[in-house]
Each structure stands twice: as C-alpha cells, then as structure tokens.
mmCIF file with all atom_site columns, C-alpha atoms in Angstrom:
data_model
loop_
_atom_site.group_PDB
_atom_site.id
_atom_site.type_symbol
_atom_site.label_atom_id
_atom_site.label_alt_id
_atom_site.label_comp_id
_atom_site.label_asym_id
_atom_site.label_entity_id
_atom_site.label_seq_id
_atom_site.pdbx_PDB_ins_code
_atom_site.Cartn_x
_atom_site.Cartn_y
_atom_site.Cartn_z
_atom_site.occupancy
_atom_site.B_iso_or_equiv
_atom_site.pdbx_formal_charge
_atom_site.auth_seq_id
_atom_site.auth_comp_id
_atom_site.auth_asym_id
_atom_site.auth_atom_id
_atom_site.pdbx_PDB_model_num
ATOM 1   C CA . MET A 1 1   ? -0.102  -0.038 0.004   1.00 34.00 ? 21  MET A CA 1
ATOM 2   C CA . ILE A 1 2   ? 0.989   3.291  -0.744  1.00 38.00 ? 22  ILE A CA 1
ATOM 3   C CA . PHE A 1 3   ? 0.451   4.360  3.073   1.00 37.00 ? 23  PHE A CA 1
ATOM 4   C CA . SER A 1 4   ? -0.788  2.613  6.749   1.00 44.00 ? 24  SER A CA 1
ATOM 5   C CA . ARG A 1 5   ? -3.235  6.277  7.020   1.00 42.00 ? 25  ARG A CA 1
ATOM 6   C CA . GLU A 1 6   ? -2.973  6.131  10.945  1.00 48.00 ? 26  GLU A CA 1
ATOM 7   C CA . LYS A 1 7   ? 0.292   5.673  11.544  1.00 43.00 ? 27  LYS A CA 1
ATOM 8   C CA . THR A 1 8   ? 1.629   8.208  9.472   1.00 40.00 ? 28  THR A CA 1
ATOM 9   C CA . ILE A 1 9   ? -1.133  10.817 9.490   1.00 41.00 ? 29  ILE A CA 1
ATOM 10  C CA . LYS A 1 10  ? 0.098   10.556 12.846  1.00 46.00 ? 30  LYS A CA 1
ATOM 11  C CA . LEU A 1 11  ? 4.109   10.183 12.308  1.00 42.00 ? 31  LEU A CA 1
ATOM 12  C CA . ALA A 1 12  ? 3.481   13.498 10.404  1.00 44.00 ? 32  ALA A CA 1
ATOM 13  C CA . MET A 1 13  ? 1.621   15.568 12.885  1.00 44.00 ? 33  MET A CA 1
ATOM 14  C CA . GLU A 1 14  ? 4.016   14.458 15.387  1.00 47.00 ? 34  GLU A CA 1
ATOM 15  C CA . ASN A 1 15  ? 7.161   15.940 13.430  1.00 45.00 ? 35  ASN A CA 1
ATOM 16  C CA . SER A 1 16  ? 5.858   18.631 12.919  1.00 46.00 ? 36  SER A CA 1
ATOM 17  C CA . ASN A 1 17  ? 7.751   21.048 15.444  1.00 49.00 ? 37  ASN A CA 1
ATOM 18  C CA . ASN A 1 18  ? 11.463  19.366 15.129  1.00 53.00 ? 38  ASN A CA 1
ATOM 19  C CA . ASN A 1 19  ? 11.204  21.148 11.654  1.00 60.00 ? 39  ASN A CA 1
ATOM 20  C CA . ASP A 1 20  ? 11.089  24.447 12.813  1.00 79.00 ? 40  ASP A CA 1
ATOM 21  C CA . TYR A 1 21  ? 14.048  25.893 13.002  1.00 80.00 ? 41  TYR A CA 1
ATOM 22  C CA . LEU A 1 22  ? 14.100  24.704 8.823   1.00 84.00 ? 42  LEU A CA 1
ATOM 23  C CA . ILE A 1 23  ? 11.471  26.787 7.681   1.00 88.00 ? 43  ILE A CA 1
ATOM 24  C CA . LEU A 1 24  ? 12.316  29.750 9.416   1.00 89.00 ? 44  LEU A CA 1
ATOM 25  C CA . GLN A 1 25  ? 14.849  29.977 6.276   1.00 89.00 ? 45  GLN A CA 1
ATOM 26  C CA . PHE A 1 26  ? 12.029  30.591 4.250   1.00 91.00 ? 46  PHE A CA 1
ATOM 27  C CA . VAL A 1 27  ? 8.953   32.821 6.836   1.00 92.00 ? 47  VAL A CA 1
ATOM 28  C CA . ASP A 1 28  ? 9.236   34.759 9.333   1.00 92.00 ? 48  ASP A CA 1
ATOM 29  C CA . LYS A 1 29  ? 8.207   33.338 12.829  1.00 94.00 ? 49  LYS A CA 1
ATOM 30  C CA . LYS A 1 30  ? 5.194   35.474 12.705  1.00 94.00 ? 50  LYS A CA 1
ATOM 31  C CA . VAL A 1 31  ? 3.628   33.081 10.404  1.00 94.00 ? 51  VAL A CA 1
ATOM 32  C CA . LEU A 1 32  ? 4.553   29.968 12.522  1.00 93.00 ? 52  LEU A CA 1
ATOM 33  C CA . ASP A 1 33  ? 3.211   32.037 15.511  1.00 94.00 ? 53  ASP A CA 1
ATOM 34  C CA . ALA A 1 34  ? -0.309  32.156 13.318  1.00 95.00 ? 54  ALA A CA 1
ATOM 35  C CA . PHE A 1 35  ? -0.459  28.594 12.389  1.00 94.00 ? 55  PHE A CA 1
ATOM 36  C CA . ASN A 1 36  ? 0.327   28.167 16.691  1.00 92.00 ? 56  ASN A CA 1
ATOM 37  C CA . VAL A 1 37  ? -2.789  30.626 17.212  1.00 92.00 ? 57  VAL A CA 1
ATOM 38  C CA . LEU A 1 38  ? -5.043  29.161 14.426  1.00 91.00 ? 58  LEU A CA 1
ATOM 39  C CA . THR A 1 39  ? -4.912  25.037 16.389  1.00 88.00 ? 59  THR A CA 1
ATOM 40  C CA . SER A 1 40  ? -4.768  26.018 19.667  1.00 87.00 ? 60  SER A CA 1
ATOM 41  C CA . GLU A 1 41  ? -6.454  27.861 22.614  1.00 85.00 ? 61  GLU A CA 1
ATOM 42  C CA . ASP A 1 42  ? -4.550  30.549 21.932  1.00 85.00 ? 62  ASP A CA 1
ATOM 43  C CA . ILE A 1 43  ? -5.329  34.325 21.507  1.00 86.00 ? 63  ILE A CA 1
ATOM 44  C CA . SER A 1 44  ? -2.545  36.645 21.050  1.00 86.00 ? 64  SER A CA 1
ATOM 45  C CA . MET A 1 45  ? -3.035  37.405 17.750  1.00 90.00 ? 65  MET A CA 1
ATOM 46  C CA . SER A 1 46  ? -6.750  38.376 16.417  1.00 91.00 ? 66  SER A CA 1
ATOM 47  C CA . LEU A 1 47  ? -8.485  35.923 14.380  1.00 92.00 ? 67  LEU A CA 1
ATOM 48  C CA . GLU A 1 48  ? -8.237  38.233 11.342  1.00 93.00 ? 68  GLU A CA 1
ATOM 49  C CA . ASP A 1 49  ? -4.274  39.096 11.854  1.00 94.00 ? 69  ASP A CA 1
ATOM 50  C CA . VAL A 1 50  ? -3.831  34.875 11.849  1.00 94.00 ? 70  VAL A CA 1
ATOM 51  C CA . ALA A 1 51  ? -5.758  34.240 8.737   1.00 94.00 ? 71  ALA A CA 1
ATOM 52  C CA . TYR A 1 52  ? -4.556  37.513 7.071   1.00 94.00 ? 72  TYR A CA 1
ATOM 53  C CA . THR A 1 53  ? -0.913  36.200 7.979   1.00 95.00 ? 73  THR A CA 1
ATOM 54  C CA . ILE A 1 54  ? -1.365  32.754 6.673   1.00 95.00 ? 74  ILE A CA 1
ATOM 55  C CA . ALA A 1 55  ? -3.711  33.736 3.508   1.00 94.00 ? 75  ALA A CA 1
ATOM 56  C CA . GLU A 1 56  ? -0.604  36.510 2.285   1.00 93.00 ? 76  GLU A CA 1
ATOM 57  C CA . VAL A 1 57  ? 1.944   33.065 2.374   1.00 93.00 ? 77  VAL A CA 1
ATOM 58  C CA . PHE A 1 58  ? -0.102  30.498 0.908   1.00 90.00 ? 78  PHE A CA 1
ATOM 59  C CA . TYR A 1 59  ? -1.417  33.574 -2.027  1.00 79.00 ? 79  TYR A CA 1
ATOM 60  C CA . GLN A 1 60  ? 1.008   36.335 -1.842  1.00 71.00 ? 80  GLN A CA 1
ATOM 61  C CA . GLY A 1 61  ? -1.393  39.588 -2.831  1.00 69.00 ? 81  GLY A CA 1
ATOM 62  C CA . ASN A 1 62  ? -4.552  38.412 -2.050  1.00 80.00 ? 82  ASN A CA 1
ATOM 63  C CA . ALA A 1 63  ? -4.943  37.641 1.567   1.00 89.00 ? 83  ALA A CA 1
ATOM 64  C CA . LYS A 1 64  ? -6.876  40.960 1.659   1.00 89.00 ? 84  LYS A CA 1
ATOM 65  C CA . ALA A 1 65  ? -9.175  39.456 -0.274  1.00 89.00 ? 85  ALA A CA 1
ATOM 66  C CA . PHE A 1 66  ? -9.575  36.204 1.879   1.00 89.00 ? 86  PHE A CA 1
ATOM 67  C CA . VAL A 1 67  ? -9.823  38.243 4.916   1.00 90.00 ? 87  VAL A CA 1
ATOM 68  C CA . SER A 1 68  ? -12.958 40.068 2.935   1.00 89.00 ? 88  SER A CA 1
ATOM 69  C CA . ASP A 1 69  ? -15.217 37.375 2.136   1.00 88.00 ? 89  ASP A CA 1
ATOM 70  C CA . PHE A 1 70  ? -14.292 35.034 4.876   1.00 88.00 ? 90  PHE A CA 1
ATOM 71  C CA . VAL A 1 71  ? -12.964 36.990 7.910   1.00 89.00 ? 91  VAL A CA 1
ATOM 72  C CA . LYS A 1 72  ? -15.364 40.155 8.147   1.00 82.00 ? 92  LYS A CA 1
ATOM 73  C CA . GLU A 1 73  ? -18.167 38.394 6.670   1.00 76.00 ? 93  GLU A CA 1
ATOM 74  C CA . ASP A 1 74  ? -19.144 35.108 5.671   1.00 75.00 ? 94  ASP A CA 1
ATOM 75  C CA . ASN A 1 75  ? -19.237 35.527 1.511   1.00 83.00 ? 95  ASN A CA 1
ATOM 76  C CA . ARG A 1 76  ? -21.568 32.278 0.515   1.00 90.00 ? 96  ARG A CA 1
ATOM 77  C CA . GLU A 1 77  ? -20.804 33.038 -3.048  1.00 92.00 ? 97  GLU A CA 1
ATOM 78  C CA . ALA A 1 78  ? -17.493 33.032 -2.179  1.00 91.00 ? 98  ALA A CA 1
ATOM 79  C CA . GLU A 1 79  ? -17.469 30.284 -0.102  1.00 93.00 ? 99  GLU A CA 1
ATOM 80  C CA . SER A 1 80  ? -19.087 28.114 -2.851  1.00 94.00 ? 100 SER A CA 1
ATOM 81  C CA . LYS A 1 81  ? -17.002 28.642 -5.802  1.00 94.00 ? 101 LYS A CA 1
ATOM 82  C CA . LEU A 1 82  ? -13.891 28.422 -3.182  1.00 94.00 ? 102 LEU A CA 1
ATOM 83  C CA . ILE A 1 83  ? -15.267 24.886 -2.414  1.00 96.00 ? 103 ILE A CA 1
ATOM 84  C CA . GLN A 1 84  ? -15.593 24.588 -6.339  1.00 96.00 ? 104 GLN A CA 1
ATOM 85  C CA . SER A 1 85  ? -12.182 25.149 -7.137  1.00 95.00 ? 105 SER A CA 1
ATOM 86  C CA . PHE A 1 86  ? -10.526 23.107 -4.166  1.00 96.00 ? 106 PHE A CA 1
ATOM 87  C CA . HIS A 1 87  ? -12.876 20.415 -5.023  1.00 96.00 ? 107 HIS A CA 1
ATOM 88  C CA . ARG A 1 88  ? -11.484 21.114 -9.763  1.00 96.00 ? 108 ARG A CA 1
ATOM 89  C CA . ASN A 1 89  ? -8.160  20.943 -8.546  1.00 94.00 ? 109 ASN A CA 1
ATOM 90  C CA . LEU A 1 90  ? -7.517  18.325 -6.207  1.00 95.00 ? 110 LEU A CA 1
ATOM 91  C CA . LYS A 1 91  ? -9.359  15.668 -7.480  1.00 94.00 ? 111 LYS A CA 1
ATOM 92  C CA . LEU A 1 92  ? -6.500  16.991 -10.334 1.00 92.00 ? 112 LEU A CA 1
ATOM 93  C CA . LEU A 1 93  ? -3.569  16.502 -8.358  1.00 90.00 ? 113 LEU A CA 1
ATOM 94  C CA . ALA A 1 94  ? -4.818  12.730 -6.883  1.00 90.00 ? 114 ALA A CA 1
ATOM 95  C CA . GLU A 1 95  ? -5.501  11.802 -10.681 1.00 89.00 ? 115 GLU A CA 1
ATOM 96  C CA . LYS A 1 96  ? -2.391  12.624 -11.910 1.00 87.00 ? 116 LYS A CA 1
ATOM 97  C CA . THR A 1 97  ? -0.595  11.090 -9.376  1.00 84.00 ? 117 THR A CA 1
ATOM 98  C CA . TRP A 1 98  ? 1.140   7.752  -10.507 1.00 81.00 ? 118 TRP A CA 1
ATOM 99  C CA . VAL A 1 99  ? 0.575   4.514  -8.114  1.00 76.00 ? 119 VAL A CA 1
ATOM 100 C CA . GLU A 1 100 ? 1.721   1.228  -8.561  1.00 77.00 ? 120 GLU A CA 1
ATOM 101 C CA . ALA A 1 101 ? -1.229  -1.330 -9.649  1.00 76.00 ? 121 ALA A CA 1
ATOM 102 C CA . ALA A 1 102 ? -1.616  -2.696 -6.813  1.00 72.00 ? 122 ALA A CA 1
ATOM 103 C CA . ASP A 1 103 ? -2.580  0.399  -5.684  1.00 76.00 ? 123 ASP A CA 1
ATOM 104 C CA . ILE A 1 104 ? -4.642  1.576  -8.381  1.00 85.00 ? 124 ILE A CA 1
ATOM 105 C CA . SER A 1 105 ? -8.399  0.597  -5.368  1.00 87.00 ? 125 SER A CA 1
ATOM 106 C CA . GLU A 1 106 ? -6.303  3.364  -3.024  1.00 86.00 ? 126 GLU A CA 1
ATOM 107 C CA . LYS A 1 107 ? -6.539  5.947  -5.457  1.00 90.00 ? 127 LYS A CA 1
ATOM 108 C CA . ASP A 1 108 ? -10.043 4.886  -6.407  1.00 92.00 ? 128 ASP A CA 1
ATOM 109 C CA . ARG A 1 109 ? -11.254 5.067  -2.804  1.00 94.00 ? 129 ARG A CA 1
ATOM 110 C CA . VAL A 1 110 ? -9.143  8.711  -2.335  1.00 94.00 ? 130 VAL A CA 1
ATOM 111 C CA . LEU A 1 111 ? -10.557 10.308 -5.060  1.00 95.00 ? 131 LEU A CA 1
ATOM 112 C CA . TYR A 1 112 ? -14.325 9.271  -3.764  1.00 96.00 ? 132 TYR A CA 1
ATOM 113 C CA . GLU A 1 113 ? -13.465 11.057 -0.138  1.00 96.00 ? 133 GLU A CA 1
ATOM 114 C CA . ILE A 1 114 ? -12.922 14.149 -2.049  1.00 97.00 ? 134 ILE A CA 1
ATOM 115 C CA . ASP A 1 115 ? -15.838 13.791 -3.300  1.00 97.00 ? 135 ASP A CA 1
ATOM 116 C CA . ARG A 1 116 ? -17.962 13.280 -0.203  1.00 96.00 ? 136 ARG A CA 1
ATOM 117 C CA . LEU A 1 117 ? -15.587 15.833 1.343   1.00 97.00 ? 137 LEU A CA 1
ATOM 118 C CA . CYS A 1 118 ? -16.150 18.695 -0.667  1.00 96.00 ? 138 CYS A CA 1
ATOM 119 C CA . GLU A 1 119 ? -20.234 17.362 -0.819  1.00 95.00 ? 139 GLU A CA 1
ATOM 120 C CA . LYS A 1 120 ? -20.596 18.094 3.270   1.00 94.00 ? 140 LYS A CA 1
ATOM 121 C CA . LEU A 1 121 ? -18.430 21.059 2.088   1.00 95.00 ? 141 LEU A CA 1
ATOM 122 C CA . GLU A 1 122 ? -21.129 22.887 0.396   1.00 95.00 ? 142 GLU A CA 1
ATOM 123 C CA . GLN A 1 123 ? -23.485 22.024 3.360   1.00 94.00 ? 143 GLN A CA 1
ATOM 124 C CA . TYR A 1 124 ? -20.940 24.905 4.850   1.00 92.00 ? 144 TYR A CA 1
ATOM 125 C CA . ASP A 1 125 ? -20.480 22.821 8.513   1.00 91.00 ? 145 ASP A CA 1
ATOM 126 C CA . TYR A 1 126 ? -16.989 23.008 8.591   1.00 92.00 ? 146 TYR A CA 1
ATOM 127 C CA . VAL A 1 127 ? -17.059 21.567 12.055  1.00 92.00 ? 147 VAL A CA 1
ATOM 128 C CA . GLY A 1 128 ? -19.015 18.594 10.700  1.00 92.00 ? 148 GLY A CA 1
ATOM 129 C CA . CYS A 1 129 ? -15.713 18.629 8.035   1.00 93.00 ? 149 CYS A CA 1
ATOM 130 C CA . TYR A 1 130 ? -12.808 19.272 10.226  1.00 94.00 ? 150 TYR A CA 1
ATOM 131 C CA . LYS A 1 131 ? -11.519 15.276 10.417  1.00 94.00 ? 151 LYS A CA 1
ATOM 132 C CA . SER A 1 132 ? -12.456 14.607 7.073   1.00 95.00 ? 152 SER A CA 1
ATOM 133 C CA . PHE A 1 133 ? -10.378 17.563 5.590   1.00 96.00 ? 153 PHE A CA 1
ATOM 134 C CA . VAL A 1 134 ? -7.631  16.608 7.773   1.00 95.00 ? 154 VAL A CA 1
ATOM 135 C CA . ASN A 1 135 ? -7.713  12.904 6.822   1.00 94.00 ? 155 ASN A CA 1
ATOM 136 C CA . VAL A 1 136 ? -8.231  13.954 3.346   1.00 95.00 ? 156 VAL A CA 1
ATOM 137 C CA . MET A 1 137 ? -5.410  16.655 3.346   1.00 95.00 ? 157 MET A CA 1
ATOM 138 C CA . PHE A 1 138 ? -2.674  13.656 4.612   1.00 93.00 ? 158 PHE A CA 1
ATOM 139 C CA . GLU A 1 139 ? -4.305  11.182 2.087   1.00 92.00 ? 159 GLU A CA 1
ATOM 140 C CA . VAL A 1 140 ? -3.269  13.305 -1.470  1.00 93.00 ? 160 VAL A CA 1
ATOM 141 C CA . VAL A 1 141 ? -0.686  13.723 -0.133  1.00 92.00 ? 161 VAL A CA 1
ATOM 142 C CA . TYR A 1 142 ? 0.945   10.907 0.385   1.00 89.00 ? 162 TYR A CA 1
ATOM 143 C CA . LEU A 1 143 ? -0.686  9.843  -3.047  1.00 89.00 ? 163 LEU A CA 1
ATOM 144 C CA . MET A 1 144 ? 1.420   12.415 -4.477  1.00 88.00 ? 164 MET A CA 1
ATOM 145 C CA . PHE A 1 145 ? 4.445   11.542 -2.456  1.00 89.00 ? 165 PHE A CA 1
ATOM 146 C CA . GLY A 1 146 ? 3.951   7.911  -2.164  1.00 83.00 ? 166 GLY A CA 1
ATOM 147 C CA . SER A 1 147 ? 7.024   6.194  -0.035  1.00 81.00 ? 167 SER A CA 1
ATOM 148 C CA . GLN A 1 148 ? 8.825   9.902  0.467   1.00 86.00 ? 168 GLN A CA 1
ATOM 149 C CA . ALA A 1 149 ? 5.970   11.095 2.514   1.00 87.00 ? 169 ALA A CA 1
ATOM 150 C CA . LYS A 1 150 ? 6.781   8.690  4.980   1.00 84.00 ? 170 LYS A CA 1
ATOM 151 C CA . LYS A 1 151 ? 10.548  9.435  5.883   1.00 89.00 ? 171 LYS A CA 1
ATOM 152 C CA . GLU A 1 152 ? 11.689  11.195 8.646   1.00 87.00 ? 172 GLU A CA 1
ATOM 153 C CA . ASP A 1 153 ? 12.865  13.893 5.760   1.00 90.00 ? 173 ASP A CA 1
ATOM 154 C CA . PHE A 1 154 ? 9.832   14.619 4.304   1.00 93.00 ? 174 PHE A CA 1
ATOM 155 C CA . ALA A 1 155 ? 9.641   18.047 5.741   1.00 90.00 ? 175 ALA A CA 1
ATOM 156 C CA . GLU A 1 156 ? 13.020  19.518 4.489   1.00 91.00 ? 176 GLU A CA 1
ATOM 157 C CA . TYR A 1 157 ? 12.640  17.875 1.758   1.00 92.00 ? 177 TYR A CA 1
ATOM 158 C CA . THR A 1 158 ? 8.887   19.536 0.184   1.00 92.00 ? 178 THR A CA 1
ATOM 159 C CA . LEU A 1 159 ? 10.097  22.237 1.419   1.00 91.00 ? 179 LEU A CA 1
ATOM 160 C CA . ARG A 1 160 ? 13.687  22.443 -0.558  1.00 90.00 ? 180 ARG A CA 1
ATOM 161 C CA . ILE A 1 161 ? 12.004  21.072 -4.113  1.00 91.00 ? 181 ILE A CA 1
ATOM 162 C CA . ASP A 1 162 ? 8.931   23.470 -3.394  1.00 92.00 ? 182 ASP A CA 1
ATOM 163 C CA . PRO A 1 163 ? 9.085   26.045 -0.698  1.00 92.00 ? 183 PRO A CA 1
ATOM 164 C CA . GLU A 1 164 ? 5.058   26.756 -1.080  1.00 92.00 ? 184 GLU A CA 1
ATOM 165 C CA . PHE A 1 165 ? 4.294   22.963 -0.862  1.00 94.00 ? 185 PHE A CA 1
ATOM 166 C CA . GLY A 1 166 ? 6.873   22.833 1.843   1.00 94.00 ? 186 GLY A CA 1
ATOM 167 C CA . ILE A 1 167 ? 4.723   25.594 3.965   1.00 94.00 ? 187 ILE A CA 1
ATOM 168 C CA . PHE A 1 168 ? 1.659   24.398 3.752   1.00 95.00 ? 188 PHE A CA 1
ATOM 169 C CA . TRP A 1 169 ? 2.749   21.194 4.417   1.00 95.00 ? 189 TRP A CA 1
ATOM 170 C CA . ARG A 1 170 ? 3.991   22.390 7.562   1.00 94.00 ? 190 ARG A CA 1
ATOM 171 C CA . TYR A 1 171 ? 1.146   24.170 8.381   1.00 94.00 ? 191 TYR A CA 1
ATOM 172 C CA . LEU A 1 172 ? -1.231  20.872 8.075   1.00 94.00 ? 192 LEU A CA 1
ATOM 173 C CA . GLN A 1 173 ? 1.275   18.864 9.884   1.00 91.00 ? 193 GLN A CA 1
ATOM 174 C CA . GLY A 1 174 ? 0.229   21.953 13.052  1.00 91.00 ? 194 GLY A CA 1
ATOM 175 C CA . LEU A 1 175 ? -3.499  21.170 12.353  1.00 92.00 ? 195 LEU A CA 1
ATOM 176 C CA . PRO A 1 176 ? -5.398  19.303 15.547  1.00 89.00 ? 196 PRO A CA 1
ATOM 177 C CA . LYS A 1 177 ? -6.278  15.540 14.177  1.00 85.00 ? 197 LYS A CA 1
ATOM 178 C CA . ASP A 1 178 ? -9.676  15.418 15.656  1.00 81.00 ? 198 ASP A CA 1
ATOM 179 C CA . GLY A 1 179 ? -10.566 18.363 15.547  1.00 78.00 ? 199 GLY A CA 1
ATOM 180 C CA . GLY A 1 180 ? -9.771  22.669 15.755  1.00 70.00 ? 200 GLY A CA 1
ATOM 181 C CA . ALA A 1 181 ? -9.423  24.679 18.574  1.00 71.00 ? 201 ALA A CA 1
ATOM 182 C CA . SER A 1 182 ? -13.364 25.860 17.888  1.00 86.00 ? 202 SER A CA 1
ATOM 183 C CA . ALA A 1 183 ? -15.897 26.436 15.444  1.00 88.00 ? 203 ALA A CA 1
ATOM 184 C CA . GLU A 1 184 ? -14.479 29.585 14.061  1.00 90.00 ? 204 GLU A CA 1
ATOM 185 C CA . LYS A 1 185 ? -10.993 28.285 14.028  1.00 91.00 ? 205 LYS A CA 1
ATOM 186 C CA . SER A 1 186 ? -12.147 25.083 12.555  1.00 92.00 ? 206 SER A CA 1
ATOM 187 C CA . ARG A 1 187 ? -13.675 26.464 9.582   1.00 93.00 ? 207 ARG A CA 1
ATOM 188 C CA . ILE A 1 188 ? -10.898 28.916 9.440   1.00 93.00 ? 208 ILE A CA 1
ATOM 189 C CA . SER A 1 189 ? -8.005  26.405 8.794   1.00 94.00 ? 209 SER A CA 1
ATOM 190 C CA . ILE A 1 190 ? -10.577 24.327 6.922   1.00 95.00 ? 210 ILE A CA 1
ATOM 191 C CA . LEU A 1 191 ? -10.843 27.879 4.233   1.00 95.00 ? 211 LEU A CA 1
ATOM 192 C CA . LEU A 1 192 ? -7.170  28.310 4.194   1.00 96.00 ? 212 LEU A CA 1
ATOM 193 C CA . GLY A 1 193 ? -5.898  25.212 2.751   1.00 95.00 ? 213 GLY A CA 1
ATOM 194 C CA . MET A 1 194 ? -8.760  25.438 0.148   1.00 95.00 ? 214 MET A CA 1
ATOM 195 C CA . TYR A 1 195 ? -7.405  28.636 -0.292  1.00 93.00 ? 215 TYR A CA 1
ATOM 196 C CA . PHE A 1 196 ? -3.378  27.235 -0.793  1.00 94.00 ? 216 PHE A CA 1
ATOM 197 C CA . LEU A 1 197 ? -4.582  24.108 -2.755  1.00 92.00 ? 217 LEU A CA 1
ATOM 198 C CA . SER A 1 198 ? -7.403  25.576 -4.614  1.00 89.00 ? 218 SER A CA 1
ATOM 199 C CA . ASN A 1 199 ? -4.475  28.329 -6.153  1.00 83.00 ? 219 ASN A CA 1
ATOM 200 C CA . TYR A 1 200 ? -1.446  25.475 -6.180  1.00 83.00 ? 220 TYR A CA 1
#
C-alpha cells in the first residue's frame, strides 16, 4: 500500500515541531505564531491577523480578499466558488498521481473521499467536516509523494523541492487531527487549506 493511514498521519503530526528551525529559513516567525494560534486556544493574535498572515504566505497578493470574504463577513458566494475550485484542483492532483497497479483501488478510494468531503463542505458544516478534511489532505499528499512522504526528512524534502508546498505541509502537520480549537478556528483552518490548494 502507499501508506498506512493512522500511523503515517500520526508520525507526520508528531514531527511538525522538529522542523520549525528549517521552515524559519523560508518564513518569518510570525507565520509560525499564526499557525500555532489557529490550532490552539492561544488568543495572542486576532483571528483576522492570523488569517491574513497565513493567507499572505499561501497566496501572496490576495490576503486582503481572503480576510474580507471569509473572516470579516461570511460571503457564501465566495465560499461556494472556493469549494468548487478546491474540489476541482484536489481531484486533478490526485488523478495525476502514478501508483502501482496494486494501489489503484486505494487511489479510487481517495478520489471518492474527496467527492464526499466536498459534498459536506457545500453544506458549510466546517466543524462536521474538520476530521475528514485533515485525513483527506494527508491521503492526497501520500498519493502525490508515495513512500517519500513516510520518510523522516519529508518536511525538509518538500521545502527544498517546492518551498510553497513545504510551508503548506508544515501548516497541515500542525492541524489538530480530531478537531479544531474552536468552531471559528476550524472553519478558518479549512478555508485556508482550501485556499492554498485551489491555487496550487
């Protein structure tokens, strides 16, 4: 199999803090602080500042639009467009991956999970979708990178071959697996993840 879901997701999350020294070569400490505020009970930054800081790294030049559409107000039209773009791009990423013949059924399962996740997202139930979102994100990464994603130096590898994706990987590793710190932080966490992958 390409990956053992529970074990590799747990390992990736455990390794997130070990790679902070490296990621600071690519981003300012304020970005890591924003990651930490978003994924904990920490309130040392406003949610608006957190969202702006992360969105600026994920899609430079359009962070103000992200905050305006998704933090200051709930723009359902913008959310719907984001979900559609995310769905389309994520499926393309998964479909383009090459897998061994024995793993084709695993790839098909992940594509099915992407469709199911996006159906739930269209109901704007971000708390209810949170765990599925995190799991699907990890599964797509493992499809994309295969056994390389299981290696201890994967975070370093991603930063060296594609710094933008490496930063996203660090973000993903830091997300709590079983639920966000609050309903609003769960929502913003998912929207930021979709935002990155819609433009990747």
